[in-house]
Structure formats: structure tokens, C-alpha cells
PDB file of C-alpha atoms and ligand atoms in Angstrom:
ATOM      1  CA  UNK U   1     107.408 102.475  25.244  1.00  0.00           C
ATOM      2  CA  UNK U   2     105.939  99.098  25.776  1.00  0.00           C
ATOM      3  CA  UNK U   3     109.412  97.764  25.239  1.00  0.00           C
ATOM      4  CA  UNK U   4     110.495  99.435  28.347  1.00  0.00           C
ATOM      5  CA  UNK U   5     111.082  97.255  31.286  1.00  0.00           C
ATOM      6  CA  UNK U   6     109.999  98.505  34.513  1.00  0.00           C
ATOM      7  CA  UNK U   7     108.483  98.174  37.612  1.00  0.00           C
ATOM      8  CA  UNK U   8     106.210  99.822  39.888  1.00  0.00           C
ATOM      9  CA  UNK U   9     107.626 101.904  42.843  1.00  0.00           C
ATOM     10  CA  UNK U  10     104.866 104.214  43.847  1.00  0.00           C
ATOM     11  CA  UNK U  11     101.131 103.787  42.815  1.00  0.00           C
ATOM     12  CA  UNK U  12      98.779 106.461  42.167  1.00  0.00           C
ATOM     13  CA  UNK U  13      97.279 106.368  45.712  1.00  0.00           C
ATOM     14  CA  UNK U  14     100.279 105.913  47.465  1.00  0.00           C
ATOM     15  CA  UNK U  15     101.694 109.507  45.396  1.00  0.00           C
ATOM     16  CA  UNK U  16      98.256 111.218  46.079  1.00  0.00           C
ATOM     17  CA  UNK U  17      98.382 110.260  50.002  1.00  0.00           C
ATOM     18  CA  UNK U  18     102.118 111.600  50.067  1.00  0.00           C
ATOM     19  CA  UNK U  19     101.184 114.687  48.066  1.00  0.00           C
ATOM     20  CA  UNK U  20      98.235 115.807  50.243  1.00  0.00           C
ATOM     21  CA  UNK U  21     100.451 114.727  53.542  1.00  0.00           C
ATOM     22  CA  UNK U  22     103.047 117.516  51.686  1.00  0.00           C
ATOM     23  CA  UNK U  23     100.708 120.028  50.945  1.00  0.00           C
ATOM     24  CA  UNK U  24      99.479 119.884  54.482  1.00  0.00           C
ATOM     25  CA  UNK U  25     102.953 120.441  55.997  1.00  0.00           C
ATOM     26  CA  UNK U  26     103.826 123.656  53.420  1.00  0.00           C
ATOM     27  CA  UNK U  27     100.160 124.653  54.192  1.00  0.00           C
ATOM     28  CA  UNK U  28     100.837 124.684  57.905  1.00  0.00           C
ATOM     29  CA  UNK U  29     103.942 126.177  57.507  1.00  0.00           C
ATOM     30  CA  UNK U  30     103.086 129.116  55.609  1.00  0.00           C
ATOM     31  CA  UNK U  31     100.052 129.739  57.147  1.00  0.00           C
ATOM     32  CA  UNK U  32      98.753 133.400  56.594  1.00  0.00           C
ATOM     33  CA  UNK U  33     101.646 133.954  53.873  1.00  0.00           C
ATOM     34  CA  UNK U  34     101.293 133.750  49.702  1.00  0.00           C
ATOM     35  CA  UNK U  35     103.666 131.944  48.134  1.00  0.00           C
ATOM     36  CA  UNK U  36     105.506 132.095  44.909  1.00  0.00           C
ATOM     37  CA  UNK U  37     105.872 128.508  43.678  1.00  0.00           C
ATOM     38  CA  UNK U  38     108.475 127.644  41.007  1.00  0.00           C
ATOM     39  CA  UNK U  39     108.272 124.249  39.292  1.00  0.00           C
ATOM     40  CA  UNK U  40     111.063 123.185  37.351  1.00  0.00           C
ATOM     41  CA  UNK U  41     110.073 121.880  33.698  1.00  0.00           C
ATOM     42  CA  UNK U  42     109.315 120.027  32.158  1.00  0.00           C
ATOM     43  CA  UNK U  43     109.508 116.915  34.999  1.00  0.00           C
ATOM     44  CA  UNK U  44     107.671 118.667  38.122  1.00  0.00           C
ATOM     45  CA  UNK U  45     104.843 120.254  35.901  1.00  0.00           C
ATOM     46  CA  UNK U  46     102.719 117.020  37.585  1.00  0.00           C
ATOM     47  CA  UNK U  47     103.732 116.872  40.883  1.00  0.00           C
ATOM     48  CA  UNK U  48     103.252 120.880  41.218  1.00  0.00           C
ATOM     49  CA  UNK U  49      99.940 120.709  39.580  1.00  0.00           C
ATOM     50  CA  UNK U  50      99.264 117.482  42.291  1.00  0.00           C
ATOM     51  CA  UNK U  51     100.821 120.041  45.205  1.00  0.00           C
ATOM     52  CA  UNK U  52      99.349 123.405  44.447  1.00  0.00           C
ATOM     53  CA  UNK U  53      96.282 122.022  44.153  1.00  0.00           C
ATOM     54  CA  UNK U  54      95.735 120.095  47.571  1.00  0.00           C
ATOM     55  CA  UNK U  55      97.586 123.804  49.434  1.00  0.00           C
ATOM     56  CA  UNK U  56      95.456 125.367  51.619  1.00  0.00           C
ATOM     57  CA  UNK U  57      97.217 128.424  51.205  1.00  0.00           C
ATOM     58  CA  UNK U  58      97.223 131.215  47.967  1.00  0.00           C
ATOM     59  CA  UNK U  59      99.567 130.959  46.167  1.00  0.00           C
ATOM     60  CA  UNK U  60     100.920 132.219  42.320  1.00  0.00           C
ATOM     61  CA  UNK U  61     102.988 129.847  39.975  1.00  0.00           C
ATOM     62  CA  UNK U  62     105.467 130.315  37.311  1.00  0.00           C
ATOM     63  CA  UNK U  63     108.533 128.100  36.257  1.00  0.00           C
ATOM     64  CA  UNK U  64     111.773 127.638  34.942  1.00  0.00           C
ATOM     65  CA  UNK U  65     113.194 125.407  32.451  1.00  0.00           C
ATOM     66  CA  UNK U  66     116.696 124.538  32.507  1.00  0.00           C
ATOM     67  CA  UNK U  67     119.493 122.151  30.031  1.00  0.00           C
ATOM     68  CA  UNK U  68     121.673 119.937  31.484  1.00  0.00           C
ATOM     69  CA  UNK U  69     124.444 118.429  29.697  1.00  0.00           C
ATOM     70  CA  UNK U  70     125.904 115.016  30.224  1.00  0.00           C
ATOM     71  CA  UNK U  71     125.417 111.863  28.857  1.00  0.00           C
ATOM     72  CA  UNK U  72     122.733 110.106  29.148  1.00  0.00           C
ATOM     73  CA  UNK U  73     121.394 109.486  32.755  1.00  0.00           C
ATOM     74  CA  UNK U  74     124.384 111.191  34.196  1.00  0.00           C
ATOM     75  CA  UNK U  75     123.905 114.882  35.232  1.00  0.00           C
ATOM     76  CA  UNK U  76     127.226 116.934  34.403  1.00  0.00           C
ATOM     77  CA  UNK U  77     127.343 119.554  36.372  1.00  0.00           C
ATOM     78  CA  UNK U  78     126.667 122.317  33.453  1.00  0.00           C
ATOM     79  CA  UNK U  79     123.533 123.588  34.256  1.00  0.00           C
ATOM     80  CA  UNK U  80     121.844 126.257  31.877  1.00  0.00           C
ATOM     81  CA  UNK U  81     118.951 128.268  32.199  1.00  0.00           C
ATOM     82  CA  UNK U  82     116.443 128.054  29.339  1.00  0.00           C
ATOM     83  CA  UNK U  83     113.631 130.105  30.875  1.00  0.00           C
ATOM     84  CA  UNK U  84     113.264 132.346  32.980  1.00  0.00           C
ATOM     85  CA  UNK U  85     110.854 133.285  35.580  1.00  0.00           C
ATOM     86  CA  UNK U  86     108.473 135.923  34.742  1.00  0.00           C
ATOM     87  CA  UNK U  87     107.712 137.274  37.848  1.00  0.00           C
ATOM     88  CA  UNK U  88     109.508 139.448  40.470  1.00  0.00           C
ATOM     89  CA  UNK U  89     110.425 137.437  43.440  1.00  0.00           C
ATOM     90  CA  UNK U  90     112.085 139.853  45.878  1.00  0.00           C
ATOM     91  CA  UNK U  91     110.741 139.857  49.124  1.00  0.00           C
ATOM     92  CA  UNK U  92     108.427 137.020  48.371  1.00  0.00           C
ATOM     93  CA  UNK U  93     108.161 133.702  49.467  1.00  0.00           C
ATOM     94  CA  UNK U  94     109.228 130.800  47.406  1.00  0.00           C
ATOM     95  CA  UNK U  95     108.835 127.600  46.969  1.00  0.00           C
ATOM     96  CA  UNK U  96     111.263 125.700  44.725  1.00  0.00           C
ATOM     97  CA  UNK U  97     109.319 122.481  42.800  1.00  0.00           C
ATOM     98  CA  UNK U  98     111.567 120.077  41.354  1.00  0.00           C
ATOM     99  CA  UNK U  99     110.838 115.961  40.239  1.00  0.00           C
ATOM    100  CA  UNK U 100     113.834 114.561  41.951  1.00  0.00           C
ATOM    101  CA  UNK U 101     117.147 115.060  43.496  1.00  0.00           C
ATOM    102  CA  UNK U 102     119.542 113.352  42.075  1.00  0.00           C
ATOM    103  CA  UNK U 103     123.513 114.751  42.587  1.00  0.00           C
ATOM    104  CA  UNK U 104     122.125 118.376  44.191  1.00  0.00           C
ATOM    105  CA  UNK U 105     124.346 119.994  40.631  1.00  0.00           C
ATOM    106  CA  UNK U 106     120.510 121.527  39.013  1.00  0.00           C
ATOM    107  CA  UNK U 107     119.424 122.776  42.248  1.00  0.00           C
ATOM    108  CA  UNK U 108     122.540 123.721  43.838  1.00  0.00           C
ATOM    109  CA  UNK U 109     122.529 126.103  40.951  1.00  0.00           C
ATOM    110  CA  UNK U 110     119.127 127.650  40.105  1.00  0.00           C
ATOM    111  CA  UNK U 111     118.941 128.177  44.196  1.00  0.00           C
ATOM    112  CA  UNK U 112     121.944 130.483  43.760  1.00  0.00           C
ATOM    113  CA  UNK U 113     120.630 131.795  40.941  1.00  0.00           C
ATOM    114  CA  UNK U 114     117.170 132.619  42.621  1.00  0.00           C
ATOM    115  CA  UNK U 115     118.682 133.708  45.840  1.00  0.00           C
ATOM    116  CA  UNK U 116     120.397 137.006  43.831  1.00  0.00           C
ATOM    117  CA  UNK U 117     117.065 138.299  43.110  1.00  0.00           C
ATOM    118  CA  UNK U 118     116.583 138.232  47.481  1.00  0.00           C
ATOM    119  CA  UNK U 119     113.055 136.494  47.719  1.00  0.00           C
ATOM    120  CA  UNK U 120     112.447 137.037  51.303  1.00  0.00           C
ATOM    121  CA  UNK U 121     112.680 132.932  51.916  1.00  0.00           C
ATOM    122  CA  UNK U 122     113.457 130.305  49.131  1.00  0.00           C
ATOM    123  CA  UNK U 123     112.687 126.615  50.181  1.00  0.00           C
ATOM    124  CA  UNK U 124     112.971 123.644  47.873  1.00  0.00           C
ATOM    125  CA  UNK U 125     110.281 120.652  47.473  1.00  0.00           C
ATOM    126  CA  UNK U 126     111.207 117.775  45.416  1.00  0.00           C
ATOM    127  CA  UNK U 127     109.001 114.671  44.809  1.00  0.00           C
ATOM    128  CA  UNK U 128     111.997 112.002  44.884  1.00  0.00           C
ATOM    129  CA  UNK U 129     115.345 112.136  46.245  1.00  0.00           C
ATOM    130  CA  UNK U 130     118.335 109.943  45.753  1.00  0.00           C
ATOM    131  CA  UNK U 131     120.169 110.714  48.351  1.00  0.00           C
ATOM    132  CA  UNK U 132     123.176 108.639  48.071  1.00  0.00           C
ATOM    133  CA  UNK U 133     124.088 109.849  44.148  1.00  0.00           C
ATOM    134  CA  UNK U 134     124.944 113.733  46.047  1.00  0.00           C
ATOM    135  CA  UNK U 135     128.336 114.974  44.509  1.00  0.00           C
ATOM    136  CA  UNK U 136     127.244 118.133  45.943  1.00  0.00           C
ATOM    137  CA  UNK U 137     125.938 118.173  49.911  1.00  0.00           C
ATOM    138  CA  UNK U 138     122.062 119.609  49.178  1.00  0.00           C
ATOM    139  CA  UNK U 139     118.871 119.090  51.253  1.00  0.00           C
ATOM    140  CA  UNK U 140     115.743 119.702  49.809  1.00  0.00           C
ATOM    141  CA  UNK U 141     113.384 121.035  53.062  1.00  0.00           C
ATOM    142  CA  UNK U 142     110.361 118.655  51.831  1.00  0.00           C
ATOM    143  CA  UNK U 143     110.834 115.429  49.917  1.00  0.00           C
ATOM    144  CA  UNK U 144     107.738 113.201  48.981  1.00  0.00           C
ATOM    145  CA  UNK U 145     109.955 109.908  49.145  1.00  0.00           C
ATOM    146  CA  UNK U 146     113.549 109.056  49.205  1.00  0.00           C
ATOM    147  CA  UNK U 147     115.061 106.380  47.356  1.00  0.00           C
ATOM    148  CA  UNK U 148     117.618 104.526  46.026  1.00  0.00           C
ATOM    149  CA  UNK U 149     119.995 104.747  42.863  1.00  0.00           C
ATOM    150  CA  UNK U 150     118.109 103.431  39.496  1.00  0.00           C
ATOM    151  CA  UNK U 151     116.413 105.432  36.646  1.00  0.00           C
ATOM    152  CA  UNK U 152     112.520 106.115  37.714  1.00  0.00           C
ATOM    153  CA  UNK U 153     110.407 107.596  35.355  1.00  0.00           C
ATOM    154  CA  UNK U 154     106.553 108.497  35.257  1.00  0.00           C
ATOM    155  CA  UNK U 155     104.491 111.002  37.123  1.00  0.00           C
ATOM    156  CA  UNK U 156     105.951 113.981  34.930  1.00  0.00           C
ATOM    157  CA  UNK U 157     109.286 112.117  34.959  1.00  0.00           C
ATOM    158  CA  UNK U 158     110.657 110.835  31.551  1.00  0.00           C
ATOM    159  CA  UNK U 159     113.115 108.595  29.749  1.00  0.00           C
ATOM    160  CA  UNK U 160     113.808 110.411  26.323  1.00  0.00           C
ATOM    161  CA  UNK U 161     110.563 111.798  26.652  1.00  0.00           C
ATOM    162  CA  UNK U 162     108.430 108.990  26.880  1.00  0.00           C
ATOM    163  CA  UNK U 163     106.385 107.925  30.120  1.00  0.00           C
ATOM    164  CA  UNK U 164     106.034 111.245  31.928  1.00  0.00           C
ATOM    165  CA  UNK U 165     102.117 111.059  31.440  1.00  0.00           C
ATOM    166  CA  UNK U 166     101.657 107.705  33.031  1.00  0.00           C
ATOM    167  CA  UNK U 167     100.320 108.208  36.908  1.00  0.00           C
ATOM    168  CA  UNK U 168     102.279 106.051  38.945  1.00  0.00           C
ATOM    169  CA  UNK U 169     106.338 105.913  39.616  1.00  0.00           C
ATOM    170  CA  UNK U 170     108.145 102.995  37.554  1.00  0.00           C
ATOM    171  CA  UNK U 171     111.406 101.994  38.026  1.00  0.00           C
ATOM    172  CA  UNK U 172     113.594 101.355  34.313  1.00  0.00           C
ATOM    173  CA  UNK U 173     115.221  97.673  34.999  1.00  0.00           C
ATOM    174  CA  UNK U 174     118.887  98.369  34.243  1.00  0.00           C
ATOM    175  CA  UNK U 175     119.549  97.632  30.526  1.00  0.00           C
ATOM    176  CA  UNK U 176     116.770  99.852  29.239  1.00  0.00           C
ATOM    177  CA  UNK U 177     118.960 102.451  30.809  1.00  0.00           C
ATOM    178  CA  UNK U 178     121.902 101.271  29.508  1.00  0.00           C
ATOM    179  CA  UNK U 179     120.483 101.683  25.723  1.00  0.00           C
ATOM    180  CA  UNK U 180     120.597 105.600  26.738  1.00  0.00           C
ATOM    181  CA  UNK U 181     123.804 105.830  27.691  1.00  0.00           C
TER     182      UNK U 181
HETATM  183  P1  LIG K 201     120.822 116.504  39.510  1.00  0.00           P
HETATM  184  O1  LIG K 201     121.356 117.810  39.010  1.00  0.00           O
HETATM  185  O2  LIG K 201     120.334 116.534  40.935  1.00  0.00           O
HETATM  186  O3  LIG K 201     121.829 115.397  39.280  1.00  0.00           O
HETATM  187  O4  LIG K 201     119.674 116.093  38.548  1.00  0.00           O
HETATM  188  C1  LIG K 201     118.394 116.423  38.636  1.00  0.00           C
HETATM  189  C2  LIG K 201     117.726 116.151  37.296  1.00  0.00           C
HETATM  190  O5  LIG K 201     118.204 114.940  36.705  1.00  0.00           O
HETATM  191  C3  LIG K 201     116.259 115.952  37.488  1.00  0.00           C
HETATM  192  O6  LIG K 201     115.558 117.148  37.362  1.00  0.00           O
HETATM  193  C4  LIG K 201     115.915 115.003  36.353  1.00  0.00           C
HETATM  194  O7  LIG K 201     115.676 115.741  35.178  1.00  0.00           O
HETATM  195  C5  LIG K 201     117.163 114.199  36.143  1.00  0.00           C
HETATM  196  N1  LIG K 201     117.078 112.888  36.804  1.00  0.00           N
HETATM  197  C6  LIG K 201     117.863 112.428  37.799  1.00  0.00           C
HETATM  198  N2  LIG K 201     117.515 111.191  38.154  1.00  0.00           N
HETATM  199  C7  LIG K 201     116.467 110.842  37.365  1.00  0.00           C
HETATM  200  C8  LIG K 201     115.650 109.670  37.259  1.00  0.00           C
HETATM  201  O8  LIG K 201     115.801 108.660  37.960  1.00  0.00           O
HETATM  202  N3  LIG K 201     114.653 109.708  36.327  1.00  0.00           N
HETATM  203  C9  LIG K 201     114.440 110.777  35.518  1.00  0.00           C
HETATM  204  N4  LIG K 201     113.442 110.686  34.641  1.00  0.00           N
HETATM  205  N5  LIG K 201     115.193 111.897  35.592  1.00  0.00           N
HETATM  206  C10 LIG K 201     116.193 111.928  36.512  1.00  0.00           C
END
């Protein structure tokens, strides 16, 4: 870990600023509603915690774990759910939590996958999104901040499981990335 060369993208204020600014919006948009929020683990168990937290709305939680297999930093494609939600979403509303968009393959697929149980609305929040790295065209409807390609870790987000508990966004310098690979 203290090998790992990175820098800072986001600090701690500048993710709890964004985070209430997001909560405020999903508030304001759901006013008068409960929603059914859906993190994505293990990277958004943070951020949602962060999110849920600063809503001004009620709202119940659960989540849903899923494999992805490629190599290294590359997403493949082959996404597999490892757990399932626990609760009954049909005619509910729900909000999708995921740490970052990277090619739109991991939420492309668990959106299908949720829409077959006919919530009554499904939107997706992610914290980050690279937007450029798409090889499939998906827009999450809130997005803390977008940026561009590299490997960012912290804030729930990890590199082989290490860094996800430190509070601010880092960004790996290339050749720690590399290693992974
Ligand atoms: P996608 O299917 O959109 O390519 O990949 C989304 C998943 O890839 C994220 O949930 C996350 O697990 C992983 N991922 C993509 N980019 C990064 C990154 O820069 N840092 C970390 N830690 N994970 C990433």
C-alpha cells in the first residue's frame, strides 16, 4: 500500500460537498416517494452510506454483488451475479448505486436484470464516470464527477483490495497499474 503511487483527485470535502449537492437533487426529485436503493458491492458500500445518509427522503437499502471477469483493470463484458437482492422491487422505486462507470458492460447488465422484476422506475447513480472508456452507450441519470481514463481508487474503490477505506479519491500513476495487469 504505501508503495502505491498516486495522487489526489478528489478530497474529502470536495466528495462530501458533491454528495450532499446529489442527495439534494434525488431528494427533490423523489419528493413524497420511498425509495429502494441498491448499492453495488463491494465499491459503492461508501458512497451509498455518504448518499443515503444526507437524503431527505425514506428510503430502504439492500445490494447486490456481482464478478466480473477480465484481466486485470479491463472489464470483459461477463458479468455474473453473486448476490442477490433480498427484497421485492416491483412497483417500487429504485435507485441503482454504483462506484464508477467505466465501459457501461456491469450496469448495462444488472439494469436488465433489475428491470424483469418491473420496479415501477429504476434510475442509476454512480459516484465517477469515465465517460470516454463506453464500449456500450450507457448514461447513468446522476454522476458525482466525470473523469478521465486512469485507475482511481479510494472512497470504497480498490486496487486488489487495498485502499477502499482511505477518504479521499487517488489516482494510481500508470505503472502501479501495469503490475496488475
Ligand atoms: P464497467 O463494467 O463499467 O467497465 O466497470 C465497472 C466496474 O469496474 C466498477 O464497478 C469497478 O469495480 C471497476 N472499475 C472500473 N474503473 C475503475 C477504476 O478506475 N478504479 C477501480 N477501483 N475500479 C474500477
Amino acid at each position: 500500500m504505501d508503495k502505491m503511487d498516486k495522487e489526489i483527485l478528489f478530497s474529502r470535502d470536495a466528495i462530501g460537498r458533491r454528495v450532499q449537492e446529489m442527495a439534494g437533487q434525488i431528494s427533490d426529485d423523489y419528493q413524497g416517494r420511498e425509495l429502494i436503493v441498491i448499492g453495488v458491492l463491494k465499491g459503492a458500500f461508501i458512497f451509498m452510506a455518504d448518499l443515503i445518509r444526507a437524503l431527505a427522503i425514506p428510503c430502504k437499502v439492500d445490494f447486490v454483488r456481482i464478478a466480473s471477469y477480465g484481466a486485470g483493470s479491463e472489464s470483459s463484458g461477463k458479468v455474473v451475479l453473486t448476490k442477490d437482492i433480498e427484497t421485492s422491487i416491483k412497483g417500487r422505486d429504485i435507485l441503482l448505486v454504483e462506484d464508477i462507470v467505466d465501459t457501461g458492460l456491469t450496469l448495462t447488465y444488472l439494469v436488465n436484470w433489475l428491470k424483469e422484476r418491473n420496479p415501477n422506475s429504476l434510475r442509476v447513480c454512480a459516484f465517477l464516470d469515465k465517460r470516454k472508456r463506453r464500449k456500450v452507450s450507457f448514461e447513468a441519470d446522476y454522476v458525482g464527477f466525470t473523469i478521465e481514463d486512469g485507475f482511481v481508487v479510494g472512497y470504497g474503490l480498490d486496487f486488489n483490495e487495498q485502499a477502499r477505506f482511505l477518504p479521499e479519491v487517488y489516482i494510481l500513476k500508470q505503472e502501479d497499474v501495469e503490475v496488475k495487469e
